[in-house]
Amino acid sequence: MLQADTDVLTVVSAGPQVSSTSGDGATASDSKPIDEVVPSQNSIIQEHELPGDEAVKAEHTEEPVARCCNPETQDLQTYASPSEEILDGLIECGLELISEYTLHGKASDLDIAEAVFQKSLLFPLTEHPQGSKPFINLGYIHKIWYGWHGRLESLDKAIAFLLAGLQLCPVAHGDRVACLINLADALLSRHIHTGVVEDLEESICHNREATVLLPEGHRHKSLILMSLANSLLARFEQKGETSDLDEAIRSYGDALNLHSPGDANRSTPLINLANCLRTRYTHHGSISDLGLAIEYLEEALPLIPREDMTRTICLANLGAALCSRFSSGREPH
């Protein structure tokens, strides 16, 4: 969707999502306006690839997993006792269903995963090594549902589950980064929905921690940096503090530097960085910012397939930037 009266058109797609085993599904952000800067939905984080966690598959028998995963037999109330073996089976079953959803996009897989993880909450999770996973994945599922339907109730539930999961993830825990990323994105979405300032501040805080915890050079570092920049840009738009805009530009720049020239995923940080620079040009009039924005948009354009909506957005932004430079009377020679 395009807004004709929007000066800066930006890439609108799913925010960062990390299930606590598999990648993020497409939590569409269709309810978000076009002038939000958000990471590409093609950038997928898989929690088992995050530091400190090798997606531990606990020992369990195949029978409980088969019974949970079979949609023909969703009799989740028939387990005899709350044994650790059954809990392991439930968690593993839920993780497999999330993976299936990531691969095939079937809504029914999410529905069953939600039922399985809800069942696992009946078991003692505090001391279990994977006790955070049901909470994180329930938060992930409700965040996806919010993207589909735009219901604030789903977003509130997502945040509640993710906060509960975070309590089970100390700093060294392998699931903490996944939880922080999802929680920061959910809080930013709720801020956009409701305008509550506290949600925005918490989103920035969680993004900062996730950025610190993920080591330099990690291939998903750029997505987290862009998530932080999104939150900072939202605060700049609300409060107008130049320091937030400057930090957002630095974060987008750091994300860009993690993608080599020619990398198709480079187009998103290029467009978002260009749009931040155009915003700073609008406020401060530095022609160098506008020149850099034009360079970045020109670099992004050939990286985007012709059928991709992002290409239209990039062309519109480039055209507007060129018009601004022409109007300034300071075109390059």
Coordinates of C-alpha atoms in Angstrom, one line a residue, residues 28-204:
A28 CA 2.7 -9.5 8.5
S29 CA 2.7 -5.9 9.6
D30 CA -0.1 -4.9 7.2
S31 CA -1.6 -2.8 9.9
K32 CA 1.5 -0.6 10.0
P33 CA 1.6 2.6 7.9
I34 CA 4.0 2.9 5.0
D35 CA 6.2 5.4 6.7
E36 CA 7.5 2.9 9.2
V37 CA 11.0 1.6 8.7
V38 CA 11.1 -2.1 9.4
P39 CA 13.4 -5.0 8.5
S40 CA 12.7 -7.2 5.5
Q41 CA 10.4 -10.1 6.0
N42 CA 12.9 -12.2 4.1
S43 CA 15.4 -11.8 6.9
I44 CA 14.7 -14.9 9.0
I45 CA 16.3 -15.6 12.4
Q46 CA 16.4 -19.1 13.5
E47 CA 16.8 -19.4 17.2
H48 CA 18.9 -22.5 17.0
E49 CA 21.5 -20.5 15.1
L50 CA 21.7 -17.9 17.9
P51 CA 24.7 -18.0 20.2
G52 CA 24.9 -20.4 23.1
D53 CA 22.1 -22.7 21.9
E54 CA 22.3 -25.7 19.7
A55 CA 18.6 -26.4 19.7
V56 CA 18.9 -29.1 22.3
K57 CA 16.6 -32.0 21.5
A58 CA 15.8 -33.7 24.8
E59 CA 15.6 -37.4 25.2
H60 CA 12.0 -38.6 24.8
T61 CA 10.0 -41.4 23.4
E62 CA 8.4 -41.0 20.0
E63 CA 4.9 -41.9 21.2
P64 CA 4.1 -38.7 23.0
V65 CA 5.4 -36.6 20.1
A66 CA 3.5 -38.6 17.5
R67 CA 0.3 -38.3 19.6
C68 CA 0.7 -34.5 20.0
C69 CA 1.7 -33.8 16.4
N70 CA -1.1 -35.8 14.8
P71 CA -4.1 -33.5 14.2
E72 CA -6.3 -36.6 14.0
T73 CA -5.7 -37.3 17.6
Q74 CA -5.5 -34.0 19.6
D75 CA -6.3 -35.7 22.9
L76 CA -3.9 -33.7 24.9
Q77 CA -5.5 -34.4 28.2
T78 CA -4.8 -38.2 28.3
Y79 CA -1.2 -38.2 29.7
A80 CA -1.0 -40.1 32.9
S81 CA 1.5 -38.0 34.9
P82 CA 3.5 -34.8 34.6
S83 CA 6.8 -36.6 33.9
E84 CA 9.8 -34.8 32.4
E85 CA 9.6 -37.3 29.5
I86 CA 6.1 -36.1 28.6
L87 CA 7.1 -32.4 29.0
D88 CA 10.1 -33.0 26.7
G89 CA 7.8 -34.6 24.2
L90 CA 5.4 -31.7 24.2
I91 CA 8.1 -29.1 23.8
E92 CA 9.7 -31.1 21.0
C93 CA 6.3 -31.5 19.3
G94 CA 5.6 -27.8 19.5
L95 CA 9.0 -27.0 18.0
E96 CA 8.5 -29.3 15.1
L97 CA 5.1 -27.7 14.4
I98 CA 6.7 -24.3 14.4
S99 CA 9.3 -25.5 12.0
E100 CA 6.5 -26.9 9.8
Y101 CA 4.7 -23.6 9.8
T102 CA 8.0 -21.8 8.9
L103 CA 8.5 -24.1 5.9
H104 CA 4.9 -24.4 4.6
G105 CA 2.9 -21.5 6.2
K106 CA 0.0 -23.6 7.2
A107 CA -2.1 -21.9 9.9
S108 CA -3.3 -25.2 11.3
D109 CA 0.3 -26.0 12.4
L110 CA 0.3 -22.8 14.5
D111 CA -3.1 -23.7 16.0
I112 CA -1.9 -27.2 17.0
A113 CA 1.5 -25.8 18.3
E114 CA -0.4 -23.3 20.4
A115 CA -2.5 -26.1 22.0
V116 CA 0.6 -28.2 22.6
F117 CA 2.6 -25.3 24.2
Q118 CA -0.5 -24.4 26.4
K119 CA -0.5 -28.0 27.6
S120 CA 3.1 -27.8 28.5
L121 CA 2.4 -24.8 30.8
L122 CA 0.7 -27.3 33.2
F123 CA 4.0 -28.8 33.9
P124 CA 6.8 -27.3 36.2
L125 CA 9.0 -25.3 33.9
T126 CA 11.1 -23.2 36.3
E127 CA 13.9 -25.7 36.6
H128 CA 13.5 -27.3 33.2
P129 CA 16.4 -26.6 30.7
Q130 CA 13.9 -25.8 28.0
G131 CA 11.4 -24.2 30.3
S132 CA 11.5 -20.8 28.5
K133 CA 10.6 -22.3 25.1
P134 CA 6.8 -22.7 25.6
F135 CA 6.5 -19.1 26.7
I136 CA 8.7 -17.7 23.9
N137 CA 6.9 -19.7 21.3
L138 CA 3.4 -18.9 22.6
G139 CA 4.5 -15.2 22.4
Y140 CA 5.7 -15.8 18.9
I141 CA 2.5 -17.4 17.8
H142 CA 0.3 -14.7 19.3
K143 CA 2.5 -12.1 17.6
I144 CA 1.9 -13.8 14.3
W145 CA -1.9 -13.8 15.0
Y146 CA -1.7 -10.1 15.7
G147 CA -0.1 -9.5 12.3
W148 CA -2.9 -11.4 10.7
H149 CA -5.8 -9.9 12.4
G150 CA -4.6 -6.7 14.1
R151 CA -6.2 -7.6 17.4
L152 CA -4.6 -5.9 20.4
E153 CA -5.6 -8.8 22.6
S154 CA -3.2 -11.1 20.7
L155 CA -0.4 -8.6 21.1
D156 CA -1.0 -8.2 24.8
K157 CA -0.9 -12.0 25.2
A158 CA 2.3 -12.2 23.2
I159 CA 4.0 -9.6 25.4
A160 CA 2.8 -11.4 28.6
F161 CA 4.2 -14.8 27.4
L162 CA 7.5 -13.2 26.3
L163 CA 7.9 -11.4 29.6
A164 CA 7.3 -14.7 31.4
G165 CA 9.8 -16.4 29.1
L166 CA 12.4 -13.7 29.7
Q167 CA 12.3 -14.5 33.5
L168 CA 13.5 -18.0 32.7
C169 CA 16.4 -16.8 30.5
P170 CA 19.3 -15.5 32.5
V171 CA 22.0 -13.5 30.6
A172 CA 23.9 -16.6 29.5
H173 CA 20.8 -18.6 28.4
G174 CA 20.7 -19.5 24.8
D175 CA 17.0 -18.4 24.4
R176 CA 17.5 -14.9 25.8
V177 CA 18.4 -13.2 22.6
A178 CA 15.4 -14.8 20.8
C179 CA 13.1 -13.7 23.6
L180 CA 14.5 -10.1 23.7
I181 CA 14.1 -9.7 19.9
N182 CA 10.5 -10.9 19.9
L183 CA 9.6 -8.8 23.0
A184 CA 11.2 -5.6 21.6
D185 CA 9.3 -6.0 18.3
A186 CA 6.0 -6.8 20.1
L187 CA 6.4 -3.7 22.4
L188 CA 7.1 -1.5 19.4
S189 CA 4.0 -2.8 17.6
R190 CA 1.9 -2.1 20.7
H191 CA 3.3 1.4 20.9
I192 CA 2.4 2.0 17.3
H193 CA -1.1 0.6 18.1
T194 CA -1.7 2.5 21.3
G195 CA 0.8 5.3 21.6
V196 CA 2.0 4.1 25.0
V197 CA 5.5 5.7 25.5
E198 CA 6.6 3.1 28.1
D199 CA 6.3 0.3 25.5
L200 CA 8.6 2.3 23.2
E201 CA 11.2 2.8 25.9
E202 CA 11.1 -0.9 26.8
S203 CA 11.5 -1.8 23.2
I204 CA 14.6 0.3 22.9

